[in-house]
């Protein structure tokens, strides 16, 4: 019947659109795995542990910004008990010297735009 | 009471997903159940639609609410009373994209406490259209976690959605709109006595499910963030049919994912089927051609008829003899 053909075609089109991530995966040569962290120095010197930093670094940087810019507090008491100066350029970029290798790969993978470099000078590689 | 059952169900489901993953069942909630849910969604939806496709529609039964096309000097209302396929396409497009029939929603008001009148009430339309479009945009945004490399239109949608760059990560307009509209739709269901009276668990459950999905998604993005790259690795593992479960994903994410799985699995058995159903509503998608052309029910019982012409042929002599008028001499 005429209507049935149309309905089946419509259903097929809907399922095809729905399966877009699957057929994109079939045709894609990009590695689906998460990019490995590229570090130049031992992570034990970081302000917090790696698990925390991977998931929450944006929160940390945001809190630092508020603390420094709005409240004038310049030192961050880390969970380990040590104190760090709250400074992206001074503290973070002291070890993470290459934004292309350290920041960009994961951010490109997750399609998250980095807004740091619209004010700060990016470490080399950008 | 029905509302409390729905709240309880959604809360329990979220906790099952979260605590299950926390107890080491990430593989179940991250791989097995999502696959099962997508399978149930696809097969269930296809089965429903095919069942509907097999229902015969012998007659034209559109609901009309405007002037039918008739004489040249009477202006027809083609959208309200579509005479042909292009008009039907226009009517359906406005219905599907603009929820046109919800614009007819009315409320009963008493003027001066004496006079009863009916007034247009656009709040339901506004709540529904904001909720549905925000959900579509949120789905498109989620493609950034399901595709690698991410196609340009997804990034473009994200840019526009986070246009105001409030917060870090940027708060999307549609996140707020989605939760706000859902909250209004829930408020409406509770605040209007007639609507509350006819509300069942099947009405509250999808509302709370969507609220919980939106809420947990918002929480995961803005309050307790998780390692989003690992989340993407998990999802891409599913789309590549090579599932992996990265260790560093927060249990909250599995609660969110489990609720989405429940939504997909529940979809083909619920009121949410209005999604394919709106396309297949015979009161909307048929042209009103009941007078333009003759529609014969194909399975009519073959009734034996004796027409006047045959009757006259049989009795013509007698009719003429009796002086009765005949049509053929």
Tab-separated table of C-alpha atoms in Angstrom, chain B residues 6-309:
chain	number	residue	atom	x	y	z
B	6	UNK	CA	6.935	8.713	40.143
B	7	UNK	CA	9.369	10.709	42.310
B	8	UNK	CA	10.241	7.567	44.242
B	9	UNK	CA	10.784	5.553	41.074
B	10	UNK	CA	13.069	8.123	39.471
B	11	UNK	CA	15.072	8.630	42.677
B	12	UNK	CA	15.454	4.875	43.132
B	13	UNK	CA	16.561	4.422	39.519
B	14	UNK	CA	19.155	7.172	39.820
B	15	UNK	CA	20.504	5.680	43.035
B	16	UNK	CA	20.604	2.202	41.443
B	17	UNK	CA	22.749	3.546	38.609
B	18	UNK	CA	25.007	5.592	40.843
B	19	UNK	CA	25.495	3.091	43.654
B	20	UNK	CA	25.694	0.187	41.207
B	21	UNK	CA	28.580	1.852	39.397
B	22	UNK	CA	30.183	2.834	42.698
B	23	UNK	CA	30.008	-0.827	43.717
B	24	UNK	CA	32.038	-1.820	40.658
B	25	UNK	CA	29.268	-2.558	38.152
B	26	UNK	CA	30.465	0.088	35.661
B	27	UNK	CA	30.410	-2.473	32.891
B	28	UNK	CA	26.718	-3.199	33.509
B	29	UNK	CA	25.609	0.442	33.721
B	30	UNK	CA	28.087	1.797	31.205
B	31	UNK	CA	27.976	-0.856	28.472
B	32	UNK	CA	25.380	-3.631	28.840
B	33	UNK	CA	22.357	-1.564	29.842
B	34	UNK	CA	22.939	1.266	27.333
B	35	UNK	CA	23.177	-1.302	24.497
B	36	UNK	CA	20.055	-3.063	25.773
B	37	UNK	CA	18.199	0.250	26.090
B	38	UNK	CA	19.083	1.404	22.569
B	39	UNK	CA	18.044	-2.007	21.235
B	40	UNK	CA	14.711	-1.815	23.063
B	41	UNK	CA	14.180	1.719	21.785
B	42	UNK	CA	14.886	0.893	18.137
B	43	UNK	CA	13.020	-2.419	18.011
B	44	UNK	CA	10.142	-1.203	20.162
B	45	UNK	CA	9.700	1.981	18.167
B	46	UNK	CA	9.936	0.188	14.809
B	47	UNK	CA	7.417	-2.459	15.944
B	48	UNK	CA	4.970	0.207	17.081
B	49	UNK	CA	5.259	2.255	13.917
B	50	UNK	CA	4.915	-0.828	11.705
B	51	UNK	CA	1.841	-1.851	13.682
B	52	UNK	CA	0.360	1.594	13.070
B	53	UNK	CA	1.360	1.393	9.394
B	54	UNK	CA	-0.791	-1.739	9.052
B	55	UNK	CA	-3.923	-0.082	10.383
B	56	UNK	CA	-6.225	0.590	7.437
B	57	UNK	CA	-7.451	4.154	6.996
B	58	UNK	CA	-10.176	3.818	4.338
B	59	UNK	CA	-11.775	7.210	4.853
B	60	UNK	CA	-10.540	10.754	5.257
B	61	UNK	CA	-10.989	11.784	8.883
B	62	UNK	CA	-9.056	15.045	9.320
B	63	UNK	CA	-10.248	17.413	12.009
B	64	UNK	CA	-11.125	20.574	10.169
B	65	UNK	CA	-11.694	23.975	11.635
B	66	UNK	CA	-11.862	26.282	8.653
B	67	UNK	CA	-13.524	26.948	5.331
B	68	UNK	CA	-13.243	24.082	2.903
B	69	UNK	CA	-12.182	24.809	-0.666
B	70	UNK	CA	-15.388	25.204	-2.623
B	71	UNK	CA	-16.427	28.005	-4.980
B	72	UNK	CA	-13.838	30.282	-6.521
B	73	UNK	CA	-15.088	33.376	-4.708
B	74	UNK	CA	-15.052	31.814	-1.225
B	75	UNK	CA	-11.608	32.023	0.319
B	76	UNK	CA	-10.475	28.581	1.552
B	77	UNK	CA	-8.403	28.095	4.732
B	78	UNK	CA	-5.877	25.680	3.391
B	79	UNK	CA	-4.097	24.997	6.693
B	80	UNK	CA	-7.281	24.467	8.685
B	81	UNK	CA	-8.959	22.420	5.991
B	82	UNK	CA	-6.277	21.104	3.638
B	83	UNK	CA	-7.652	20.115	0.226
B	84	UNK	CA	-4.435	18.583	-1.149
B	85	UNK	CA	-1.020	17.193	-0.215
B	86	UNK	CA	0.978	20.479	-0.215
B	87	UNK	CA	-1.509	21.962	2.250
B	88	UNK	CA	-1.220	18.854	4.405
B	89	UNK	CA	2.569	19.172	4.381
B	90	UNK	CA	2.221	22.788	5.505
B	91	UNK	CA	-0.216	21.820	8.233
B	92	UNK	CA	1.971	18.962	9.462
B	93	UNK	CA	5.156	21.045	9.376
B	94	UNK	CA	3.578	23.748	11.529
B	95	UNK	CA	2.198	21.085	13.854
B	96	UNK	CA	5.509	19.252	14.265
B	97	UNK	CA	7.826	22.253	14.352
B	98	UNK	CA	5.513	24.799	15.957
B	99	UNK	CA	3.012	22.723	18.014
B	100	UNK	CA	0.219	24.657	16.356
B	101	UNK	CA	-2.695	22.811	17.938
B	102	UNK	CA	-1.495	23.734	21.429
B	103	UNK	CA	-2.223	27.359	20.509
B	104	UNK	CA	-5.895	26.433	20.790
B	105	UNK	CA	-5.521	25.720	24.497
B	106	UNK	CA	-8.085	27.708	26.487
B	107	UNK	CA	-8.678	28.499	30.118
B	108	UNK	CA	-11.968	29.121	31.837
B	109	UNK	CA	-12.212	32.437	33.632
B	110	UNK	CA	-14.929	34.141	35.621
B	111	UNK	CA	-15.289	37.845	34.982
B	112	UNK	CA	-16.548	39.845	38.002
B	113	UNK	CA	-17.329	36.511	39.634
B	114	UNK	CA	-20.468	36.205	37.482
B	115	UNK	CA	-19.701	35.902	33.808
B	116	UNK	CA	-18.011	32.721	32.532
B	117	UNK	CA	-15.707	33.121	29.536
B	118	UNK	CA	-13.000	31.159	27.774
B	119	UNK	CA	-9.683	32.811	27.073
B	120	UNK	CA	-6.617	31.792	25.104
B	121	UNK	CA	-3.927	30.282	27.310
B	122	UNK	CA	-0.543	30.174	25.620
B	123	UNK	CA	1.402	29.016	28.674
B	124	UNK	CA	1.077	25.316	27.801
B	125	UNK	CA	2.241	25.995	24.243
B	126	UNK	CA	5.203	28.048	25.475
B	127	UNK	CA	6.236	25.441	28.042
B	128	UNK	CA	5.940	22.603	25.536
B	129	UNK	CA	7.773	24.291	22.694
B	130	UNK	CA	10.627	25.506	24.896
B	131	UNK	CA	10.999	22.066	26.478
B	132	UNK	CA	11.008	20.164	23.167
B	133	UNK	CA	13.348	22.457	21.249
B	134	UNK	CA	15.721	22.733	24.204
B	135	UNK	CA	15.781	18.948	24.394
B	136	UNK	CA	16.602	18.658	20.683
B	137	UNK	CA	19.431	21.182	21.001
B	138	UNK	CA	20.732	19.431	24.110
B	139	UNK	CA	20.734	16.144	22.153
B	140	UNK	CA	22.689	17.754	19.308
B	141	UNK	CA	25.151	19.195	21.823
B	142	UNK	CA	25.694	15.724	23.260
B	143	UNK	CA	27.003	14.626	19.849
B	144	UNK	CA	30.333	16.114	20.890
B	145	UNK	CA	30.701	13.107	23.179
B	146	UNK	CA	29.551	10.610	20.544
B	147	UNK	CA	31.536	11.660	17.490
B	148	UNK	CA	35.254	11.892	16.805
B	149	UNK	CA	36.203	14.231	15.179
B	150	UNK	CA	33.303	16.456	16.248
B	151	UNK	CA	31.407	17.802	13.204
B	152	UNK	CA	31.284	21.571	12.774
B	153	UNK	CA	27.558	21.973	13.290
B	154	UNK	CA	27.793	20.524	16.801
B	155	UNK	CA	30.453	23.054	17.787
B	156	UNK	CA	28.383	25.792	16.161
B	157	UNK	CA	25.301	24.818	18.179
B	158	UNK	CA	27.416	24.779	21.360
B	159	UNK	CA	28.790	28.229	20.578
B	160	UNK	CA	25.347	29.728	20.091
B	161	UNK	CA	23.945	27.909	23.088
B	162	UNK	CA	26.707	29.250	25.323
B	163	UNK	CA	26.622	32.662	23.676
B	164	UNK	CA	26.571	34.657	26.924
B	165	UNK	CA	29.596	32.821	28.315
B	166	UNK	CA	28.240	32.852	31.832
B	167	UNK	CA	30.123	30.615	34.238
B	168	UNK	CA	32.928	28.169	33.732
B	169	UNK	CA	32.215	25.767	32.065
B	170	UNK	CA	29.808	28.014	30.151
B	171	UNK	CA	26.157	27.561	31.146
B	172	UNK	CA	24.072	26.670	28.108
B	173	UNK	CA	20.872	28.611	27.529
B	174	UNK	CA	19.035	25.419	26.663
B	175	UNK	CA	20.036	23.732	29.944
B	176	UNK	CA	18.275	26.477	31.835
B	177	UNK	CA	15.364	26.630	29.385
B	178	UNK	CA	14.878	22.861	29.488
B	179	UNK	CA	14.801	22.640	33.276
B	180	UNK	CA	12.697	25.779	33.581
B	181	UNK	CA	10.114	24.578	31.054
B	182	UNK	CA	9.926	21.148	32.679
B	183	UNK	CA	9.444	22.761	36.062
B	184	UNK	CA	6.624	24.866	34.625
B	185	UNK	CA	4.962	21.842	33.011
B	186	UNK	CA	5.122	20.040	36.344
B	187	UNK	CA	3.761	23.082	38.172
B	188	UNK	CA	0.933	23.300	35.652
B	189	UNK	CA	0.058	19.640	36.131
B	190	UNK	CA	-0.138	20.161	39.877
B	191	UNK	CA	-1.703	23.612	39.990
B	192	UNK	CA	-4.657	23.117	37.643
B	193	UNK	CA	-7.139	20.837	39.437
B	194	UNK	CA	-8.600	19.343	36.239
B	195	UNK	CA	-5.151	18.462	34.946
B	196	UNK	CA	-4.049	17.040	38.285
B	197	UNK	CA	-7.202	14.910	38.409
B	198	UNK	CA	-6.428	13.164	35.122
B	199	UNK	CA	-2.659	12.807	35.787
B	200	UNK	CA	-1.380	9.264	36.168
B	201	UNK	CA	1.970	7.788	37.129
B	202	UNK	CA	2.652	7.540	33.382
B	203	UNK	CA	2.363	11.330	33.174
B	204	UNK	CA	4.519	12.181	36.172
B	205	UNK	CA	7.183	9.566	35.540
B	206	UNK	CA	8.503	10.958	32.213
B	207	UNK	CA	8.409	14.478	33.668
B	208	UNK	CA	10.500	13.546	36.674
B	209	UNK	CA	12.726	11.326	34.553
B	210	UNK	CA	13.529	14.233	32.219
B	211	UNK	CA	13.960	16.584	35.177
B	212	UNK	CA	16.376	14.142	36.780
B	213	UNK	CA	18.289	13.632	33.526
B	214	UNK	CA	18.537	17.376	32.957
B	215	UNK	CA	19.367	18.041	36.591
B	216	UNK	CA	22.059	15.377	36.825
B	217	UNK	CA	23.528	16.555	33.509
B	218	UNK	CA	23.643	20.116	34.797
B	219	UNK	CA	25.200	18.930	38.050
B	220	UNK	CA	27.857	16.926	36.206
B	221	UNK	CA	28.787	19.904	34.058
B	222	UNK	CA	28.659	22.718	36.598
B	223	UNK	CA	28.883	21.370	40.126
B	224	UNK	CA	30.744	18.079	40.425
B	225	UNK	CA	32.567	17.780	37.155
B	226	UNK	CA	33.925	14.451	36.046
B	227	UNK	CA	36.674	13.511	33.616
B	228	UNK	CA	34.813	14.332	30.404
B	229	UNK	CA	37.495	12.857	28.127
B	230	UNK	CA	37.043	9.468	29.811
B	231	UNK	CA	33.274	9.797	29.435
B	232	UNK	CA	33.819	10.364	25.734
B	233	UNK	CA	36.139	7.349	25.566
B	234	UNK	CA	33.369	5.233	27.127
B	235	UNK	CA	30.751	6.505	24.672
B	236	UNK	CA	33.033	6.136	21.643
B	237	UNK	CA	33.767	2.590	22.799
B	238	UNK	CA	30.042	1.927	22.511
B	239	UNK	CA	29.715	3.451	19.033
B	240	UNK	CA	32.814	1.578	17.803
B	241	UNK	CA	31.450	-1.677	19.283
B	242	UNK	CA	34.686	-2.010	21.225
B	243	UNK	CA	33.465	-1.092	24.724
B	244	UNK	CA	35.934	0.044	27.341
B	245	UNK	CA	35.208	1.316	30.835
B	246	UNK	CA	37.711	3.979	31.945
B	247	UNK	CA	38.255	3.942	35.695
B	248	UNK	CA	38.116	7.658	36.432
B	249	UNK	CA	34.424	8.364	35.724
B	250	UNK	CA	32.328	9.582	38.647
B	251	UNK	CA	29.380	7.380	39.757
B	252	UNK	CA	27.149	10.409	39.243
B	253	UNK	CA	27.676	10.026	35.517
B	254	UNK	CA	26.470	6.433	35.659
B	255	UNK	CA	23.339	7.625	37.442
B	256	UNK	CA	22.769	10.087	34.582
B	257	UNK	CA	23.488	7.436	31.933
B	258	UNK	CA	21.233	4.885	33.629
B	259	UNK	CA	18.324	7.336	33.654
B	260	UNK	CA	18.880	7.954	29.925
B	261	UNK	CA	18.895	4.182	29.367
B	262	UNK	CA	15.631	3.912	31.297
B	263	UNK	CA	14.131	6.691	29.189
B	264	UNK	CA	15.108	4.945	25.943
B	265	UNK	CA	13.841	1.559	27.100
B	266	UNK	CA	10.601	3.052	28.458
B	267	UNK	CA	9.950	5.126	25.352
B	268	UNK	CA	8.158	2.536	23.149
B	269	UNK	CA	5.749	1.650	25.956
B	270	UNK	CA	4.720	5.114	27.037
B	271	UNK	CA	3.023	8.379	26.149
B	272	UNK	CA	6.362	9.469	24.718
B	273	UNK	CA	5.328	7.616	21.561
B	274	UNK	CA	3.664	10.848	20.523
B	275	UNK	CA	7.021	11.493	18.851
B	276	UNK	CA	6.328	9.108	15.927
B	277	UNK	CA	2.598	9.354	16.597
B	278	UNK	CA	2.296	12.996	15.614
B	279	UNK	CA	3.443	12.066	12.109
B	280	UNK	CA	0.846	9.319	11.837
B	281	UNK	CA	-2.242	11.063	13.226
B	282	UNK	CA	-4.987	10.518	10.655
B	283	UNK	CA	-6.883	13.520	12.011
B	284	UNK	CA	-3.924	15.703	10.969
B	285	UNK	CA	-2.102	14.057	8.080
B	286	UNK	CA	-4.999	13.464	5.701
B	287	UNK	CA	-6.267	15.894	3.103
B	288	UNK	CA	-9.959	16.655	3.406
B	289	UNK	CA	-11.036	15.179	0.060
B	290	UNK	CA	-14.268	13.602	1.239
B	291	UNK	CA	-16.246	15.676	-1.256
B	292	UNK	CA	-13.598	16.156	-3.934
B	293	UNK	CA	-13.292	12.448	-4.644
B	294	UNK	CA	-15.289	9.341	-3.755
B	295	UNK	CA	-13.718	7.053	-1.148
B	296	UNK	CA	-14.973	3.486	-1.205
B	297	UNK	CA	-14.282	1.277	1.775
B	298	UNK	CA	-12.278	-1.583	0.228
B	299	UNK	CA	-13.705	-4.223	2.562
B	300	UNK	CA	-17.371	-3.277	2.256
B	301	UNK	CA	-19.663	-6.311	2.249
B	302	UNK	CA	-20.904	-6.762	-1.323
B	303	UNK	CA	-24.561	-5.846	-0.803
B	304	UNK	CA	-26.921	-7.020	-3.548
B	305	UNK	CA	-28.712	-3.958	-4.872
B	306	UNK	CA	-31.632	-3.525	-7.222
B	307	UNK	CA	-31.442	-0.086	-8.821
B	308	UNK	CA	-34.365	1.969	-10.017
B	309	UNK	CA	-33.195	1.599	-13.621
